[in-house]
mmCIF file of C-alpha atoms and ligand atoms in Angstrom:
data_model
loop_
_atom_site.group_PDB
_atom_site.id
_atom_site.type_symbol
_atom_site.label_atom_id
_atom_site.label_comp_id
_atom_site.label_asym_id
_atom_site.label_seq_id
_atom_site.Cartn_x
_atom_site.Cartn_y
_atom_site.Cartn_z
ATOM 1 C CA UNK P 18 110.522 82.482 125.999
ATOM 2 C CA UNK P 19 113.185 81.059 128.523
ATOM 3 C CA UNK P 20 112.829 77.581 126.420
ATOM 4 C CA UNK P 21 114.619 78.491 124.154
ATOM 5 C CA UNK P 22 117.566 79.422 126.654
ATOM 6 C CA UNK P 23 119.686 76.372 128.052
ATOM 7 C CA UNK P 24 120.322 75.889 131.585
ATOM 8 C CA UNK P 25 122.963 79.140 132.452
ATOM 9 C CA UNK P 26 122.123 82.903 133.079
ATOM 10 C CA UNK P 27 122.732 85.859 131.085
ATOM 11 C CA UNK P 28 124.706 88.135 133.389
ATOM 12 C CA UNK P 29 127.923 87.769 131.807
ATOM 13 C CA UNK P 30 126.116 89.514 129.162
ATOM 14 C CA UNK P 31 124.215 91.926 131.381
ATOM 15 C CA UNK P 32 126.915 94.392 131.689
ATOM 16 C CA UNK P 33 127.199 97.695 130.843
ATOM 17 C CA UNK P 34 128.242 97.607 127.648
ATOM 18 C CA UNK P 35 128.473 101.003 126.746
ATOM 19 C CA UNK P 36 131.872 101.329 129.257
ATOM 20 C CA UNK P 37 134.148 99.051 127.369
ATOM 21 C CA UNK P 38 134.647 96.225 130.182
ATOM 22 C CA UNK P 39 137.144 93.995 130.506
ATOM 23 C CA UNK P 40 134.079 91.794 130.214
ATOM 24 C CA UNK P 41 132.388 93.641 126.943
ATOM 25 C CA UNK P 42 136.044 92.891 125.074
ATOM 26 C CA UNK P 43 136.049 89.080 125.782
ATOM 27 C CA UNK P 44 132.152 89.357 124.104
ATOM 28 C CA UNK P 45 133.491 91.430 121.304
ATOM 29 C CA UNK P 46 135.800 89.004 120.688
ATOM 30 C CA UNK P 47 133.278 85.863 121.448
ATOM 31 C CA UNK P 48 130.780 87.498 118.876
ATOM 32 C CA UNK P 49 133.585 88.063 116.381
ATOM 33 C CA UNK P 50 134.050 84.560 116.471
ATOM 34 C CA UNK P 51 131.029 83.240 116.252
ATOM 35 C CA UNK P 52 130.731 84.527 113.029
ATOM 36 C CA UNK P 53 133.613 82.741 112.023
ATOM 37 C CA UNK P 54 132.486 79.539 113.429
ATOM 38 C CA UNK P 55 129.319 79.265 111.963
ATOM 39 C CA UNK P 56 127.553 79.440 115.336
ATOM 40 C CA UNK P 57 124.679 81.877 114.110
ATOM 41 C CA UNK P 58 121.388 80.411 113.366
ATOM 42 C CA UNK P 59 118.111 81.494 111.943
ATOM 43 C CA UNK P 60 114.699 80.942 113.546
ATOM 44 C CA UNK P 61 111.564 80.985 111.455
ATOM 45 C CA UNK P 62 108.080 82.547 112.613
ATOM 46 C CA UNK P 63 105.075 82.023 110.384
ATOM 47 C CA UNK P 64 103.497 84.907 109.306
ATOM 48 C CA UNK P 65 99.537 84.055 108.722
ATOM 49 C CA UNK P 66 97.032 85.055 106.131
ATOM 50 C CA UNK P 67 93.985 84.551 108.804
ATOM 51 C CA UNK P 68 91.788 84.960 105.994
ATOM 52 C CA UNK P 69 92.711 81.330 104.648
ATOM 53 C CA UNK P 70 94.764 80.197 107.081
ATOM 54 C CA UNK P 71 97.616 79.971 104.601
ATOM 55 C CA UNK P 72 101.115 80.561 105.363
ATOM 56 C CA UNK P 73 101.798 84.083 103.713
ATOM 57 C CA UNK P 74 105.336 84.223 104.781
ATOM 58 C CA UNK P 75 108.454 83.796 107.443
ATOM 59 C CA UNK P 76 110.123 86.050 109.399
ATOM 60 C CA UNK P 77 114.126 85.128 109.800
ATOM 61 C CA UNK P 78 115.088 86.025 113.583
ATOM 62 C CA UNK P 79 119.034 85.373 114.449
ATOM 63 C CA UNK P 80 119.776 83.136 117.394
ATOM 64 C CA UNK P 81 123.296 82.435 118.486
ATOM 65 C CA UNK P 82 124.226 78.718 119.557
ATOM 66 C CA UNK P 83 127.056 79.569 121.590
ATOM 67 C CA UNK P 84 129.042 76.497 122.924
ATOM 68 C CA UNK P 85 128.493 77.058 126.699
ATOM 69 C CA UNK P 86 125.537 79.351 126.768
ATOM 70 C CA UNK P 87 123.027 77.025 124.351
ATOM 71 C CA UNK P 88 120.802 79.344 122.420
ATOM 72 C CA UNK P 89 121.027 83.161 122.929
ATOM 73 C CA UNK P 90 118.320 85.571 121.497
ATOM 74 C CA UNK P 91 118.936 88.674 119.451
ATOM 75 C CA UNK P 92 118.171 91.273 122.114
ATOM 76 C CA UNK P 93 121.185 90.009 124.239
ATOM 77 C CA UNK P 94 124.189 90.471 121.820
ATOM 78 C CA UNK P 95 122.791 92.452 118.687
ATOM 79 C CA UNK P 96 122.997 95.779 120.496
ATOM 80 C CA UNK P 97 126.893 94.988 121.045
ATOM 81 C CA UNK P 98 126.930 93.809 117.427
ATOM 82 C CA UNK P 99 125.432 97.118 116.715
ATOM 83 C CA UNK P 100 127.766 99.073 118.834
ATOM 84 C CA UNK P 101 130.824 97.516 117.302
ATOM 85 C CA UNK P 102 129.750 97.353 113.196
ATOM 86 C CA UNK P 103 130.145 93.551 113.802
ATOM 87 C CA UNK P 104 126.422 93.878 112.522
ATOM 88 C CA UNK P 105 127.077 94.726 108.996
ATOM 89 C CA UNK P 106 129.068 91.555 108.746
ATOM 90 C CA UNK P 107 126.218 89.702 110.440
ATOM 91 C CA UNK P 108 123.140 91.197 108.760
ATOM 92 C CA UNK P 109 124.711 90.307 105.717
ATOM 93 C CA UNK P 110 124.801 86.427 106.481
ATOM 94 C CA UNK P 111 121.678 87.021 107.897
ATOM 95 C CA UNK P 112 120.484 87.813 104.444
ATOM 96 C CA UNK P 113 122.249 85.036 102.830
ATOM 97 C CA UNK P 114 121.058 82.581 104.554
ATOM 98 C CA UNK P 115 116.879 83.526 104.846
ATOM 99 C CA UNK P 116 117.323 84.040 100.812
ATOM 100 C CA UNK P 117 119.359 80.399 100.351
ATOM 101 C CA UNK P 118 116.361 78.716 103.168
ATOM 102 C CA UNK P 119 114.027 80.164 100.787
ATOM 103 C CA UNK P 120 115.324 79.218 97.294
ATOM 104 C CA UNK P 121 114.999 75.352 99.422
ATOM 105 C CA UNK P 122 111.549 75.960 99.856
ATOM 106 C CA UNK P 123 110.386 77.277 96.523
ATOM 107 C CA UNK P 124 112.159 74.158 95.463
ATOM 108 C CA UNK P 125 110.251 71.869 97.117
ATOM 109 C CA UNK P 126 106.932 73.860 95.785
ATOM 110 C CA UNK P 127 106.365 76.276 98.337
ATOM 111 C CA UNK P 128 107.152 79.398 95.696
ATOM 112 C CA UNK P 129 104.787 81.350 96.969
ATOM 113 C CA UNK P 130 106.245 81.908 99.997
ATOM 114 C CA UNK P 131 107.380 85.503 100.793
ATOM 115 C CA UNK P 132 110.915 86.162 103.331
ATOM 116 C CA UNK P 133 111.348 88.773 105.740
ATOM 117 C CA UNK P 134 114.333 90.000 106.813
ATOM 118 C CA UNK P 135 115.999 92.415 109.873
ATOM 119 C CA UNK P 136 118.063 95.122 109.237
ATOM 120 C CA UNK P 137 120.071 97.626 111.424
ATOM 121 C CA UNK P 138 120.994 100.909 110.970
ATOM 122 C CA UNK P 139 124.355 100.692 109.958
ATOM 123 C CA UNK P 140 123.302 97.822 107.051
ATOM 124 C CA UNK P 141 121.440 100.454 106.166
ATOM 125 C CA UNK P 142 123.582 103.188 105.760
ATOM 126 C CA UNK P 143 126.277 101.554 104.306
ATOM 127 C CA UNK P 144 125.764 102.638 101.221
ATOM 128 C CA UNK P 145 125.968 99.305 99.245
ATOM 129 C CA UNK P 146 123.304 97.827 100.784
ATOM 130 C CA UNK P 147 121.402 97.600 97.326
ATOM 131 C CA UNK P 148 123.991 96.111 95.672
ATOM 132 C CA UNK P 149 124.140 93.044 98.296
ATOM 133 C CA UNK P 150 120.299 92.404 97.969
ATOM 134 C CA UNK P 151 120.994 92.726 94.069
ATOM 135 C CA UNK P 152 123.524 90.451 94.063
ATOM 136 C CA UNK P 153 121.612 88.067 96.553
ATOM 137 C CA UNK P 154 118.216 87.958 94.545
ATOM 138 C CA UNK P 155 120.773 87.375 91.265
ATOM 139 C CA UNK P 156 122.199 84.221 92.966
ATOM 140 C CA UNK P 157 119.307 82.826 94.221
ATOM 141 C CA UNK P 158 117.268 83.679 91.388
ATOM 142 C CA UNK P 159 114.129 84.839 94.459
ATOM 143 C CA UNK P 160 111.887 87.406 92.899
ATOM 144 C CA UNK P 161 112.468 90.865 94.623
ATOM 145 C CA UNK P 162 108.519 90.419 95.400
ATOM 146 C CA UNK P 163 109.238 87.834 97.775
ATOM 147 C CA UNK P 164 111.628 89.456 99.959
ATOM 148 C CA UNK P 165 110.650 91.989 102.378
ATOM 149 C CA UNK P 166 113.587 94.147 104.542
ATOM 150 C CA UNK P 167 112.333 95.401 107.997
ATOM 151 C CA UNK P 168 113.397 98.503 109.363
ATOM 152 C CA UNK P 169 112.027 100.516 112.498
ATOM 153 C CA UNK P 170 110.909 104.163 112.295
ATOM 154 C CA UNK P 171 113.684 105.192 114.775
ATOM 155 C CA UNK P 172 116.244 103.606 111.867
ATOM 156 C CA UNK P 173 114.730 105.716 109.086
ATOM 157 C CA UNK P 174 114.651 108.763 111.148
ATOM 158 C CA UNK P 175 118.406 109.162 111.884
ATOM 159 C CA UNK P 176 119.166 110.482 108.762
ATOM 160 C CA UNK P 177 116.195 110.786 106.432
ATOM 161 C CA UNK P 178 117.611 112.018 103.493
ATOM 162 C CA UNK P 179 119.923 109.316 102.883
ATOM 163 C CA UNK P 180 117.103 106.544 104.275
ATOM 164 C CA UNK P 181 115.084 107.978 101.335
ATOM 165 C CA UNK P 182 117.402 107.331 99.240
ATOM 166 C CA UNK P 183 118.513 104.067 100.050
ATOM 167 C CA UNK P 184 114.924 103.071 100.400
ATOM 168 C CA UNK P 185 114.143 104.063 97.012
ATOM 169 C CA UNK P 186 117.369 102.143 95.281
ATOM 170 C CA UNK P 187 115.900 99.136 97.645
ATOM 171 C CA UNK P 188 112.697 99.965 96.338
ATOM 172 C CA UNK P 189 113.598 99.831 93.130
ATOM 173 C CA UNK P 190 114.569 96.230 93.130
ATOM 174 C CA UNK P 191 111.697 95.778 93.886
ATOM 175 C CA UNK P 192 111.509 94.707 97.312
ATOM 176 C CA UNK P 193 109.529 95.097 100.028
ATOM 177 C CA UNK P 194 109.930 97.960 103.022
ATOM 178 C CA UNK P 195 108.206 97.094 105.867
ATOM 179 C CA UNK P 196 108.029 99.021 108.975
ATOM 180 C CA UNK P 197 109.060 97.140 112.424
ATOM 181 C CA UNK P 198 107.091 97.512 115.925
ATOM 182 C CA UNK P 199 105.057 100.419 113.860
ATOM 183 C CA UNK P 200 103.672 102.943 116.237
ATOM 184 C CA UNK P 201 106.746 102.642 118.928
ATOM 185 C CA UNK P 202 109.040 105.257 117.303
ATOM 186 C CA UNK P 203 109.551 108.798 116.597
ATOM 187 C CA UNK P 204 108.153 109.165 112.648
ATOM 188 C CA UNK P 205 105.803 111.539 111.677
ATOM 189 C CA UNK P 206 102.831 110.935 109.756
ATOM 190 C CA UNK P 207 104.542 113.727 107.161
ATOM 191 C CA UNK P 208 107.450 111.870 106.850
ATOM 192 C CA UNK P 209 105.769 108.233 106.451
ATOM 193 C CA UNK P 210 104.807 109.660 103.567
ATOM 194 C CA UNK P 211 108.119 110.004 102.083
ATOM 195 C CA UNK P 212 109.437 107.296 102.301
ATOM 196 C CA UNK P 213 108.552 104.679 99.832
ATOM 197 C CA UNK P 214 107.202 102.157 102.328
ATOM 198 C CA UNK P 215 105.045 99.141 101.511
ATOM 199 C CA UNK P 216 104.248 97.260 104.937
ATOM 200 C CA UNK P 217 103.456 98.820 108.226
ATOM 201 C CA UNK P 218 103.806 96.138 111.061
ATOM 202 C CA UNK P 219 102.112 96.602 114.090
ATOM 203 C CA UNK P 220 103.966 96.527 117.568
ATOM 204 C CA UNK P 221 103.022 93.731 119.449
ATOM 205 C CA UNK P 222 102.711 96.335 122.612
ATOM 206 C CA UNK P 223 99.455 97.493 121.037
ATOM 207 C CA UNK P 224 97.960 94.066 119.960
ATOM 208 C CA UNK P 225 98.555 92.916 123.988
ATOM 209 C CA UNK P 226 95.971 94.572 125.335
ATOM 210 C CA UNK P 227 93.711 95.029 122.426
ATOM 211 C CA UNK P 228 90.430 93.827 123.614
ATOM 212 C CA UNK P 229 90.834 94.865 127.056
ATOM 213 C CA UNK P 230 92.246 98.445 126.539
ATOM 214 C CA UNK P 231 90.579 101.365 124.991
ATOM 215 C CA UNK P 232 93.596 103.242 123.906
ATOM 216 C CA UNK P 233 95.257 100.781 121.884
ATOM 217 C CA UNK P 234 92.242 99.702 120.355
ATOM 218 C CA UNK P 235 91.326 102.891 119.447
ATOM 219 C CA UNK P 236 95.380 103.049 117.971
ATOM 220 C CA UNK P 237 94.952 99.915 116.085
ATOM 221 C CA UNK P 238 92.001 100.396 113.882
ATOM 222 C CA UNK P 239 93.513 104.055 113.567
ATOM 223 C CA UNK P 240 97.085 101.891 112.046
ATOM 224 C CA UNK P 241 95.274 99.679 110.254
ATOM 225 C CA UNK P 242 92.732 102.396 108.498
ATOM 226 C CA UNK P 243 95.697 104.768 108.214
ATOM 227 C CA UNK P 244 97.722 101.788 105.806
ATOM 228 C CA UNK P 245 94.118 100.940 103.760
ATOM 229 C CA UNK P 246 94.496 104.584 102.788
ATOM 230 C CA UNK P 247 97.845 104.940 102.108
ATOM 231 C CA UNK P 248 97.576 101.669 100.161
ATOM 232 C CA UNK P 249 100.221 100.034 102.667
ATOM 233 C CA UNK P 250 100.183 96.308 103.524
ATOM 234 C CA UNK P 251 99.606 95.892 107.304
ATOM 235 C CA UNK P 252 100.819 92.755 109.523
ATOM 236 C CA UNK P 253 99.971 92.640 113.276
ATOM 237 C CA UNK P 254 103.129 91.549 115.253
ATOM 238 C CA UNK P 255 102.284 89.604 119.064
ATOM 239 C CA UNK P 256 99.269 87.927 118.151
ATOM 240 C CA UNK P 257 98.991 85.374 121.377
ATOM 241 C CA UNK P 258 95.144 84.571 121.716
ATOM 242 C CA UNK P 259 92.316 83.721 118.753
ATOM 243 C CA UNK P 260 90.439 86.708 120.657
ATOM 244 C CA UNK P 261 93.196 88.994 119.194
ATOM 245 C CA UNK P 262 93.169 87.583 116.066
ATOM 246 C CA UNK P 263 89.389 87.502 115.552
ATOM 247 C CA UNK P 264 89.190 90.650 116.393
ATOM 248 C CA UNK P 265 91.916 91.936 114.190
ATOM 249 C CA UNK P 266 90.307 90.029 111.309
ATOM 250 C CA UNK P 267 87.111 92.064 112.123
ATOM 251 C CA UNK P 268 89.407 95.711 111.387
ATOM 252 C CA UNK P 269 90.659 93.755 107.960
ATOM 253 C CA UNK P 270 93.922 93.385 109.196
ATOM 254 C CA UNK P 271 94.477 89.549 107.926
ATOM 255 C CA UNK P 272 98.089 89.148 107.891
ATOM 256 C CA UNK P 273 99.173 88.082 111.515
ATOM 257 C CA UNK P 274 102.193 86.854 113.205
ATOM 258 C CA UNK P 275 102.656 85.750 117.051
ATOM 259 C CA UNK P 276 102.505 82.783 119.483
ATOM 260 C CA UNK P 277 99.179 82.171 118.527
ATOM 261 C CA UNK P 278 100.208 80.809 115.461
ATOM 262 C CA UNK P 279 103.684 79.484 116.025
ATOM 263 C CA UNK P 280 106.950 81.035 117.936
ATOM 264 C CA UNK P 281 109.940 81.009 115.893
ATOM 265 C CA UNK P 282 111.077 77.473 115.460
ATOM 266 C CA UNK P 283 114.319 75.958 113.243
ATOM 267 C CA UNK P 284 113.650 75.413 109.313
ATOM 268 C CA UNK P 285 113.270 71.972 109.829
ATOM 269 C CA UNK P 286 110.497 72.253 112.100
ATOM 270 C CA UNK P 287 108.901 75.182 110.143
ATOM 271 C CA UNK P 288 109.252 72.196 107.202
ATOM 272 C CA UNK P 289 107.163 69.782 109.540
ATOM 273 C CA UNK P 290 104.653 71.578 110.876
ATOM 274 C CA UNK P 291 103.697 74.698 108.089
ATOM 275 C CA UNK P 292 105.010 73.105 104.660
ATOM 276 C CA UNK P 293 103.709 69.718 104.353
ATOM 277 C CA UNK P 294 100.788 69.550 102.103
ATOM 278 C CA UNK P 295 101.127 70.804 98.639
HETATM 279 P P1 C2E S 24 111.315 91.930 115.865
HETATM 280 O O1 C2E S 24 111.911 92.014 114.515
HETATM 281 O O2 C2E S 24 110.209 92.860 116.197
HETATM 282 O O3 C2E S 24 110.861 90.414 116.002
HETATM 283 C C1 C2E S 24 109.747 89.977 116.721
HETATM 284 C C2 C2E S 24 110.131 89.494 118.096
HETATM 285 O O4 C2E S 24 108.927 89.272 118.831
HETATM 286 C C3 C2E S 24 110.865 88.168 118.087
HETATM 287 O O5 C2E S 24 111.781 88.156 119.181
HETATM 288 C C4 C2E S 24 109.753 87.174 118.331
HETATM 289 O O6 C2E S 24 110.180 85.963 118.931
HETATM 290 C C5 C2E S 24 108.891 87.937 119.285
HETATM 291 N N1 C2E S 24 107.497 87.489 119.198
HETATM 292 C C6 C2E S 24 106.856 86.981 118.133
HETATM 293 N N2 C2E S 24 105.584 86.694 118.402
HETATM 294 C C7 C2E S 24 105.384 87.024 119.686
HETATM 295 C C8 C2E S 24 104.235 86.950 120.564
HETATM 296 O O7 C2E S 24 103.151 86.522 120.192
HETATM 297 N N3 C2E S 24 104.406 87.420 121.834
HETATM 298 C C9 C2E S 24 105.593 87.901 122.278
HETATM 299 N N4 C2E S 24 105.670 88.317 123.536
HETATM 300 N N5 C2E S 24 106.696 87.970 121.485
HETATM 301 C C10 C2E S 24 106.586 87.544 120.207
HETATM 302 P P2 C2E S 24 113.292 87.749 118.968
HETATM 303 O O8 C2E S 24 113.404 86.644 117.961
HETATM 304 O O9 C2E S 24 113.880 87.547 120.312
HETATM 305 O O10 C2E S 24 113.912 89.042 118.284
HETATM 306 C C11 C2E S 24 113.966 90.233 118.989
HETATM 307 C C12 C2E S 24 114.439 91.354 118.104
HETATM 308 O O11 C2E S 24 115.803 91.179 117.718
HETATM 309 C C13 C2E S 24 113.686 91.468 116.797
HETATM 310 O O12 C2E S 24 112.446 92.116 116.991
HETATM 311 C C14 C2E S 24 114.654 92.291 115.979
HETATM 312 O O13 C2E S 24 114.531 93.658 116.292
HETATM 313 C C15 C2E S 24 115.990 91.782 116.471
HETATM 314 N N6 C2E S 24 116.519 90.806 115.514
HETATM 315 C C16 C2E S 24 116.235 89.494 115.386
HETATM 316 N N7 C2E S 24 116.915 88.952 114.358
HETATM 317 C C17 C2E S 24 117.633 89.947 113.799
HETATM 318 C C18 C2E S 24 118.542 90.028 112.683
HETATM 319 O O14 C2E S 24 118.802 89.066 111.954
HETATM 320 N N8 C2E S 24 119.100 91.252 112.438
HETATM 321 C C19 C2E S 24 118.805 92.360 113.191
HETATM 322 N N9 C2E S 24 119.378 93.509 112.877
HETATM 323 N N10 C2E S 24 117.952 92.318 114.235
HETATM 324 C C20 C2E S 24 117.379 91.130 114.535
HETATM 325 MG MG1 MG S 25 111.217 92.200 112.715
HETATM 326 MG MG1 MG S 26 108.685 93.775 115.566
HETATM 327 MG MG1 MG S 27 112.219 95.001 117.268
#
């Protein structure tokens, strides 16, 4: 989605950041700021029910409205934010902010409206992660319910003992633990098991080619059955043609996000075009 990028290229970010450049220091520094001067922003995507066409829920995806750049995505600068713990800092305002956008909307009547949220490893393991949702749910007054955390497999499988852990005080809140790009990672169907999981959501790499190619067909329906029997909700991510989503609808996998239905767009256009009529 190169709309969303204005005018400019990326290679100043393109280096190497794992050798500390002259180059990756001046974005360390850039990012650090940015923080500071409020120049994060959070994107909305719809996330369908296809069975009624209602709006089930939003996904919050960070963009970064830096002054000379315009808009930057996620995949550009959250892997330095990663490598530098700026993240924790970042995931937390992250969180603020998709819980505040959604106390606005329950306001206005839309209170059935659910929240999903990105974390990274390191939010993860930090040990008071629990304590920040607590605290953010007390604020806001959002029913645990209505706020799902995403993780990927390859998070949860870096240290499993204490991702069980953390999952269960998480899960104890009572939110939701859903499962990012599902079927990309490393877990184990023996360990999936463990963890106290509620959402499994389907890469979009699978949904792609779904009515063309065999394989990930046959990988879908095998997702999709697997959750109906472990009593897990499913969501398929990358949903870009009414083809795909018929078909998905036809497996009983009703919950859908992807360009089909809407790209991530600001609040206020999520507002306009998804919460209108009561
Ligand atoms: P993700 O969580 O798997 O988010 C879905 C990504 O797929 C989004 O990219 C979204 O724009 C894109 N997408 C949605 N529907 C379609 C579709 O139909 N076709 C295609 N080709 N793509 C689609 P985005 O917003 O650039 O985010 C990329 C990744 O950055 C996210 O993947 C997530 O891993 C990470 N990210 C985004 N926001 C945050 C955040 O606040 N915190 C953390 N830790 N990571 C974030
Ligand atoms: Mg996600
Ligand atoms: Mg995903
Ligand atoms: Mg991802």
């Amino acid at each position: 989605h190169s709309k969303e990028v204005a005018g400019g290229s990326y290679h100043f970010y393109d280096e190497k950041f794992g050798k500390r450049t002259i180059e990756s220091v001046k974005y360390e520094n850039a990012l650090y700021r940015a923080l500071e001067r409020d120049e994060f922003t959070l994107y909305y995507q719809p996330q369908m029910d296809f069975c009624n066409n209602r709006l089930f829920g939003v996904e919050a995806l960070i963009r970064w409205n830096h002054p000379e750049e315009g808009l930057v995505p996620p995949d550009i600068f959250i892997p330095l934010a990663e490598q530098t713990g700026l993240i924790v800092q970042i995931g937390e305002w992250v969180l603020r902010e998709a819980v505040s956008q959604l106390k606005k909307w329950h306001e206005k009547g839309f209170t059935d409206l659910n929240m999903a949220v990105n974390l990274s490893a390191a939010q993860f393991e930090q040990g008071n992660l629990h304590r920040i949702v607590k605290q953010v749910l007390a604020e806001t007054g959002i029913r645990p319910g209505q706020l799902h955390l995403e993780l990927t497999e390859n998070q949860i499988m870096r240290n499993t003992d204490l991702a069980i852990s953390t999952m269960n005080k998480l899960k104890q809140l009572g939110v939701h633990l859903d499962i990012d790009d599902f079927g990309t990672g490393y877990s184990s169907l023996s360990y999936l098991q463990r963890f106290p999981l509620t959402t499994l959501k389907i890469d979009r790499t699978f949904i792609r080619d779904i009515l063309f190619d065999e394989d990930d067909r046959a990988l879908t329906d095998t997702i999709i059955t697997m959750a109906k029997n472990m009593d897990l909700e499913v969501i398929a991510e990358g949903v870009e043609t009414k083809e795909q989503a018929d078909y998905l609808a036809s497996r009983k996998c009703t919950l859908m996000q992807g360009y089909y239905f809407s790209p991530p767009i600001p609040a206020k256009k999520l507002e306009n075009d998804f919460l209108t009529n009561h």
